[in-house]
Amino acid sequence: MPVQLFDRPGAGERAILVHIATTFDAEDLAELEALAVSAGADPVAVVQGSRRHPEPKFFIGKGKTEELARMVADLEADLVLFNHTLSPSQERNLEQALGVRVVDRTGLILDIFAQRARSYEGKLQVELAQLRHTATRLVRGWTHLERQKGGIGLRGPGETQLETDRRLIGQRIRQIQQRLRKVEKQRAQGRNARKKADLPTVALVGYTNAGKSTLFNALSESKVYAANQLFATLDSTLRRIELGNGAAILADTVGFIRHLPHELVAAFRSTLQETMEAEVLVHVIDASSPQRQENIEAVYAVLDELGIERSRVLEVYNKIDNLERRPRLDRNEDGTLQRVWLSARSGSGLDLLREALEERLASGIVRARVHLLPREGGVRARLFALGKVISDEVDPEGGWNMEVELPSRHKGVLDAIAGYNCTAEISH
């Protein structure tokens, strides 16, 4: 087992929360409180303030730091949680001034992920994100090792302990990346098998605690852990569901959050591959949340970062039982299904969601007839890999006459064949 390099808040630790309003940062205080509780901390006080720009040394300024130090002493706090991303030097300076551990927003989210990861892949991804985060902060917790190794048998080229730690972390990061590449190959094989079985994928995405796992259980009749807390489930889960026009694979993914740390987006890119490859993305929204619009924008920000087109998204407004609303379907101006209103907990409106998924999956297929010459075997192989081949006949000249069905997101492939390959004849 690798040495744990991340300072994790223990269960029940007394924490002071710091929330500073700035011109560039708009984090939510209620979300910080929920994150602290999810990490196992016991919030005992909140320090608020406002600044036009963060102070370089302490982020909050000298006066506010002295106020915070008195509060730490009076309340016997064990740690201070910041609702902001701190630089390594700010974190170190604050810890020296306060005399307790300081954890910023990124570190807090990483800690929650470390507690919730259950699968082999999930643990590797969390450790990778932690190591990348810790590598920039070695001087904070390891200052007692910032001297050259000495003593009998230890005198050598003069490498400091800090440099050794950086080198060991780099080696561990490379090991984890190699293992994750192997896991990704296994996932890719599973996706290819589902393509050959002609099973489309529906991925649930949304802000954390919007009810994705509850909806997943309701649609798939599963018992995935679901709770009223941030990041209740972390590892992605796949289940087969039956719809009126055939079966599909339902994927539950990690919940998003405002300003999700880039370390996590990068580390969980292989898990989110299920989302990137899905025919339909069901964006689960907590209709009763006071921050509903901000949460919606946060999810779309992550989807945009992953390069996912919004045309593939079906919005589901969940928890309508909290608003005493009736389930319904909404369409946009051209008649395309835009959103579904339902309650995953009570089951009200699930039939409408199934109808919407059937309609979306049926409209998400492009059928084409293609004629290829013998030298265009590479194009033929790509069509086999991307979609369903209905017929594939060899013509007298040694070419192929094919009829294929592709998800609409691959329509550009057909257009490219028609536009750049004059021997391909495609009709939609």
XYZ file of C-alpha atoms in Angstrom:
428
model
C 0.000 0.000 0.000
C 1.353 3.470 -0.847
C 2.008 5.971 1.908
C -0.995 8.279 2.402
C 0.242 11.746 1.450
C -3.034 13.596 1.891
C -4.111 15.130 5.201
C -7.632 13.855 5.643
C -10.054 15.447 8.109
C -11.050 12.804 10.614
C -14.656 12.059 11.497
C -16.095 14.549 13.941
C -13.234 17.062 13.715
C -14.289 20.549 14.758
C -14.021 22.790 11.707
C -14.308 26.514 11.091
C -15.597 27.385 7.633
C -14.237 30.406 5.754
C -16.289 31.956 2.953
C -15.041 35.170 1.359
C -16.996 36.885 -1.410
C -14.713 38.133 -4.193
C -15.274 39.680 -7.588
C -14.052 36.535 -9.368
C -15.410 33.770 -7.124
C -19.055 32.930 -6.487
C -19.006 29.763 -4.401
C -22.045 28.885 -2.315
C -21.766 28.846 1.496
C -24.487 26.216 1.893
C -22.531 23.973 -0.479
C -19.386 24.360 1.652
C -21.348 23.337 4.748
C -22.673 20.268 2.909
C -19.168 19.367 1.715
C -17.799 19.669 5.255
C -20.483 17.394 6.680
C -19.987 14.919 3.821
C -16.261 14.778 4.684
C -17.103 13.941 8.302
C -16.261 17.323 9.843
C -18.303 19.094 12.510
C -18.732 22.766 11.510
C -18.641 24.930 14.646
C -18.427 28.424 13.126
C -18.448 30.338 9.857
C -16.204 33.277 9.007
C -17.484 35.484 6.196
C -16.169 38.583 4.519
C -15.606 40.240 1.183
C -12.535 41.273 -0.776
C -12.028 42.722 -4.208
C -8.988 40.482 -4.701
C -7.392 37.765 -2.545
C -4.443 38.833 -0.379
C -1.218 37.181 -1.646
C 0.043 35.929 1.734
C -3.067 34.788 3.622
C -5.844 35.139 0.988
C -8.059 36.776 3.652
C -5.715 39.546 4.851
C -3.760 39.994 8.087
C -6.628 41.375 10.190
C -9.055 38.610 9.233
C -6.292 36.043 9.841
C -5.787 37.331 13.404
C -9.567 37.185 13.974
C -9.626 33.627 12.661
C -6.698 32.636 14.923
C -8.572 33.883 18.016
C -11.662 31.966 16.950
C -9.635 28.779 16.452
C -8.266 29.085 19.975
C -11.617 29.968 21.595
C -13.560 27.170 19.891
C -10.717 24.626 20.088
C -11.089 23.933 16.370
C -9.092 21.142 14.733
C -9.006 22.501 11.179
C -10.105 25.375 8.960
C -11.922 24.744 5.677
C -11.748 27.380 2.946
C -14.425 27.654 0.275
C -11.728 28.695 -2.202
C -8.669 27.315 -3.950
C -5.557 28.349 -2.042
C -2.029 28.487 -3.379
C 0.544 26.248 -1.630
C 2.205 29.286 -0.022
C -1.125 30.670 1.239
C -1.989 27.286 2.728
C 1.413 27.062 4.444
C 1.263 30.634 5.778
C -2.239 30.131 7.159
C -1.272 26.918 8.931
C 1.699 28.644 10.577
C -0.478 31.574 11.675
C -3.451 29.501 12.893
C -1.641 26.502 14.343
C -4.114 24.012 12.814
C -4.487 22.274 9.490
C -5.957 24.278 6.627
C -7.800 22.531 3.770
C -8.982 24.395 0.690
C -12.008 23.583 -1.460
C -10.079 21.320 -3.842
C -8.520 19.359 -0.991
C -11.918 18.951 0.689
C -13.530 17.539 -2.454
C -10.565 15.217 -2.990
C -10.985 13.956 0.570
C -14.661 13.140 0.023
C -13.806 11.299 -3.181
C -11.147 9.301 -1.313
C -13.748 8.200 1.232
C -16.374 7.232 -1.355
C -14.282 5.388 -3.970
C -15.066 1.664 -3.863
C -13.941 0.142 -7.154
C -10.335 -0.544 -8.140
C -10.531 2.041 -10.905
C -12.149 4.646 -8.675
C -9.442 4.296 -6.025
C -6.721 4.644 -8.655
C -8.357 7.761 -10.090
C -8.698 9.390 -6.678
C -5.102 8.575 -5.750
C -3.914 10.040 -9.050
C -5.807 13.274 -8.398
C -4.497 13.417 -4.825
C -0.892 12.894 -5.882
C -1.099 15.601 -8.527
C -2.571 17.963 -5.953
C -0.046 16.997 -3.265
C 2.978 17.308 -5.574
C 2.563 21.104 -5.581
C 2.209 21.231 -1.789
C 5.103 19.133 -0.506
C 6.741 22.103 1.159
C 3.658 22.584 3.329
C 3.703 19.320 5.229
C 7.289 18.208 4.725
C 9.329 21.265 5.737
C 11.155 19.218 8.377
C 12.695 17.199 5.533
C 14.015 20.169 3.551
C 17.640 19.305 4.249
C 20.106 17.029 2.608
C 20.288 13.490 3.860
C 23.338 12.943 6.054
C 24.850 10.433 8.381
C 26.768 7.221 7.935
C 25.690 5.438 4.780
C 23.453 8.316 3.654
C 25.978 10.793 2.309
C 25.771 10.812 -1.450
C 25.086 13.106 -4.392
C 23.320 15.608 -2.196
C 19.682 14.950 -3.119
C 17.365 16.557 -0.605
C 14.552 14.560 0.977
C 12.095 16.922 -0.689
C 13.518 16.088 -4.121
C 13.327 12.380 -3.266
C 9.677 12.759 -2.333
C 8.921 14.546 -5.611
C 10.679 11.792 -7.548
C 8.785 9.036 -5.697
C 5.470 10.796 -6.300
C 6.317 11.094 -10.004
C 7.059 7.384 -10.168
C 3.783 6.525 -8.431
C 1.827 8.779 -10.809
C 3.331 6.967 -13.795
C 2.454 3.578 -12.263
C -1.168 4.621 -11.711
C -1.444 6.004 -15.236
C -0.236 2.675 -16.639
C -2.809 0.753 -14.581
C -5.593 3.130 -15.608
C -4.684 2.613 -19.280
C -5.211 -1.128 -18.787
C -8.592 -0.485 -17.144
C -9.550 1.833 -20.003
C -8.755 -0.931 -22.517
C -11.128 -3.222 -20.622
C -13.830 -0.539 -20.659
C -13.304 -0.031 -24.400
C -13.736 -3.771 -24.978
C -16.998 -3.636 -23.038
C -18.234 -0.694 -25.121
C -17.353 -2.513 -28.340
C -19.250 -5.590 -27.141
C -22.337 -3.469 -26.441
C -22.056 -1.900 -29.905
C -21.969 -5.340 -31.516
C -25.016 -6.305 -29.460
C -26.722 -3.149 -30.782
C -27.330 -1.768 -27.285
C -27.439 2.051 -27.079
C -26.226 3.776 -23.922
C -28.168 6.270 -21.809
C -25.996 8.133 -19.294
C -27.287 9.930 -16.211
C -25.457 13.163 -15.448
C -26.228 16.031 -13.145
C -25.288 18.072 -10.131
C -24.411 16.021 -7.086
C -27.402 15.169 -4.880
C -29.878 15.836 -7.716
C -31.272 12.294 -7.411
C -29.344 10.449 -10.150
C -28.855 7.230 -8.171
C -32.495 7.207 -7.047
C -33.598 7.602 -10.673
C -31.084 4.919 -11.725
C -32.570 2.479 -9.196
C -36.125 3.309 -10.283
C -35.419 2.735 -13.995
C -33.225 -0.355 -13.627
C -34.819 -1.879 -10.504
C -31.389 -1.906 -8.867
C -30.197 -1.138 -5.358
C -27.310 1.256 -5.936
C -26.509 3.228 -2.773
C -28.420 6.513 -2.698
C -28.473 9.076 0.109
C -29.240 12.741 0.686
C -25.594 13.831 0.660
C -23.014 15.171 -1.764
C -21.187 12.508 -3.802
C -23.140 9.622 -2.227
C -21.953 7.428 -5.102
C -18.693 7.851 -6.970
C -18.028 4.801 -9.138
C -19.930 4.499 -12.416
C -22.481 1.684 -12.644
C -24.034 0.041 -15.739
C -27.379 -1.781 -15.926
C -29.534 -3.105 -18.765
C -33.031 -1.615 -19.006
C -35.946 -2.572 -21.241
C -37.709 0.064 -23.327
C -40.637 -0.220 -25.725
C -38.365 -0.281 -28.792
C -35.685 -2.554 -27.310
C -33.070 -2.720 -24.591
C -30.502 -0.090 -23.616
C -27.610 0.300 -21.200
C -28.179 2.782 -18.373
C -25.024 4.360 -16.902
C -24.883 6.189 -13.566
C -21.914 8.560 -13.264
C -20.272 10.730 -10.630
C -22.125 13.906 -9.727
C -20.764 17.269 -10.805
C -20.225 20.339 -8.672
C -19.482 23.989 -9.245
C -15.805 24.530 -10.106
C -15.077 20.806 -10.062
C -11.292 20.541 -9.546
C -9.426 20.048 -12.810
C -7.447 17.235 -11.172
C -10.685 15.259 -10.847
C -11.957 16.038 -14.345
C -8.644 14.790 -15.746
C -8.435 11.729 -13.487
C -12.029 10.638 -14.124
C -11.933 11.173 -17.874
C -11.936 7.390 -18.495
C -15.003 6.946 -16.271
C -16.720 9.854 -17.995
C -16.002 8.127 -21.325
C -19.327 6.325 -20.800
C -20.955 9.746 -20.829
C -19.017 10.900 -23.891
C -20.038 7.782 -25.861
C -23.724 7.737 -24.824
C -26.467 8.224 -27.392
C -28.603 10.160 -24.890
C -27.501 12.068 -21.792
C -30.182 12.436 -19.132
C -29.383 15.616 -17.208
C -31.000 15.102 -13.798
C -31.925 18.426 -12.162
C -33.203 19.062 -8.648
C -36.284 21.097 -9.531
C -36.740 22.161 -5.900
C -33.221 23.520 -5.361
C -32.952 27.294 -4.781
C -29.701 27.185 -6.807
C -31.286 25.257 -9.664
C -30.095 27.515 -12.489
C -26.551 27.804 -11.116
C -26.351 24.018 -10.787
C -27.585 23.549 -14.370
C -24.890 25.904 -15.658
C -22.224 24.085 -13.626
C -23.134 20.750 -15.236
C -23.143 22.191 -18.744
C -19.726 23.738 -18.059
C -18.303 20.244 -17.418
C -20.101 18.782 -20.452
C -18.676 21.570 -22.614
C -15.210 20.791 -21.267
C -15.694 17.165 -22.306
C -16.803 18.245 -25.805
C -20.362 16.891 -25.519
C -23.016 18.451 -27.755
C -26.052 19.789 -25.896
C -28.341 18.368 -28.598
C -27.762 14.925 -27.041
C -29.029 16.080 -23.615
C -32.531 15.356 -22.276
C -33.281 17.404 -19.172
C -35.134 15.682 -16.330
C -36.513 17.910 -13.589
C -36.593 15.617 -10.559
C -38.147 16.007 -7.070
C -41.367 17.626 -8.322
C -43.076 16.106 -5.261
C -41.325 18.834 -3.231
C -43.021 21.437 -5.442
C -46.410 19.699 -5.639
C -46.231 19.673 -9.452
C -47.627 17.104 -11.832
C -45.384 15.135 -14.238
C -45.280 16.359 -17.832
C -43.259 16.504 -21.059
C -41.965 19.773 -22.551
C -41.036 20.230 -26.207
C -39.221 23.077 -27.943
C -40.445 25.048 -30.975
C -39.662 22.324 -33.534
C -41.368 19.596 -31.487
C -38.181 18.008 -30.102
C -38.460 16.626 -26.567
C -36.616 19.021 -24.283
C -37.405 18.059 -20.685
C -39.360 15.699 -18.447
C -40.816 16.579 -15.047
C -40.978 13.660 -12.582
C -40.277 12.325 -9.111
C -37.821 9.431 -8.966
C -38.656 8.817 -5.297
C -42.393 8.361 -5.810
C -42.169 6.994 -9.361
C -44.507 9.654 -10.707
C -43.602 10.464 -14.322
C -41.249 7.521 -14.915
C -43.521 6.306 -17.721
C -43.093 9.682 -19.439
C -39.309 9.395 -19.151
C -39.372 5.945 -20.740
C -41.455 7.335 -23.625
C -39.008 10.219 -24.016
C -36.019 7.853 -24.103
C -37.685 5.661 -26.720
C -38.359 8.724 -28.882
C -34.857 10.129 -28.446
C -33.133 6.820 -29.213
C -35.303 6.261 -32.286
C -34.570 9.748 -33.639
C -30.868 9.410 -32.902
C -30.228 6.888 -35.685
C -29.088 7.717 -39.236
C -29.469 5.046 -41.927
C -27.338 5.121 -45.074
C -26.504 3.005 -48.129
C -22.837 3.055 -49.093
C -20.970 1.719 -52.124
C -17.235 1.214 -51.577
C -14.447 0.190 -53.939
C -12.029 -2.661 -53.063
C -9.342 -0.224 -51.936
C -11.688 1.339 -49.365
C -11.572 -1.471 -46.833
C -10.519 0.980 -44.137
C -13.776 2.923 -44.541
C -15.714 -0.342 -44.338
C -13.938 -1.308 -41.106
C -14.733 2.079 -39.594
C -18.421 1.730 -40.407
C -18.439 -1.666 -38.681
C -16.808 -0.109 -35.612
C -19.097 2.920 -35.372
C -22.539 1.490 -36.060
C -24.762 -1.412 -36.974
C -24.291 -3.015 -40.404
C -27.672 -4.175 -41.722
C -26.336 -5.669 -44.948
C -22.878 -6.083 -46.465
C -22.651 -7.557 -49.982
C -19.680 -7.951 -52.306
C -20.269 -6.563 -55.800
C -18.831 -8.113 -59.030
C -15.900 -5.642 -59.042
C -14.807 -6.710 -55.539
C -16.233 -3.702 -53.720
C -19.025 -3.593 -51.169
C -22.633 -2.482 -51.088
C -23.496 -1.709 -47.461
C -26.526 -0.547 -45.538
C -25.654 0.816 -42.106
C -27.246 2.489 -39.096
C -25.144 4.969 -37.138
C -25.905 7.082 -34.064
C -26.668 10.627 -35.209
C -23.516 11.919 -33.501
C -21.530 10.003 -36.169
C -23.434 11.555 -39.069
C -20.333 13.627 -39.757
C -18.522 10.426 -40.729
C -21.091 9.738 -43.441
C -20.934 13.344 -44.616
C -17.137 13.105 -44.787
C -17.346 9.951 -46.911
C -19.793 11.651 -49.275
C -17.834 14.897 -49.361
C -14.278 13.674 -49.701
C -14.606 10.216 -51.177
C -16.108 10.455 -54.661
C -16.540 6.679 -54.941
C -18.923 6.511 -51.986
C -22.599 6.964 -52.736
C -24.654 7.733 -49.652
C -28.377 8.270 -49.403
C -30.115 9.039 -46.107
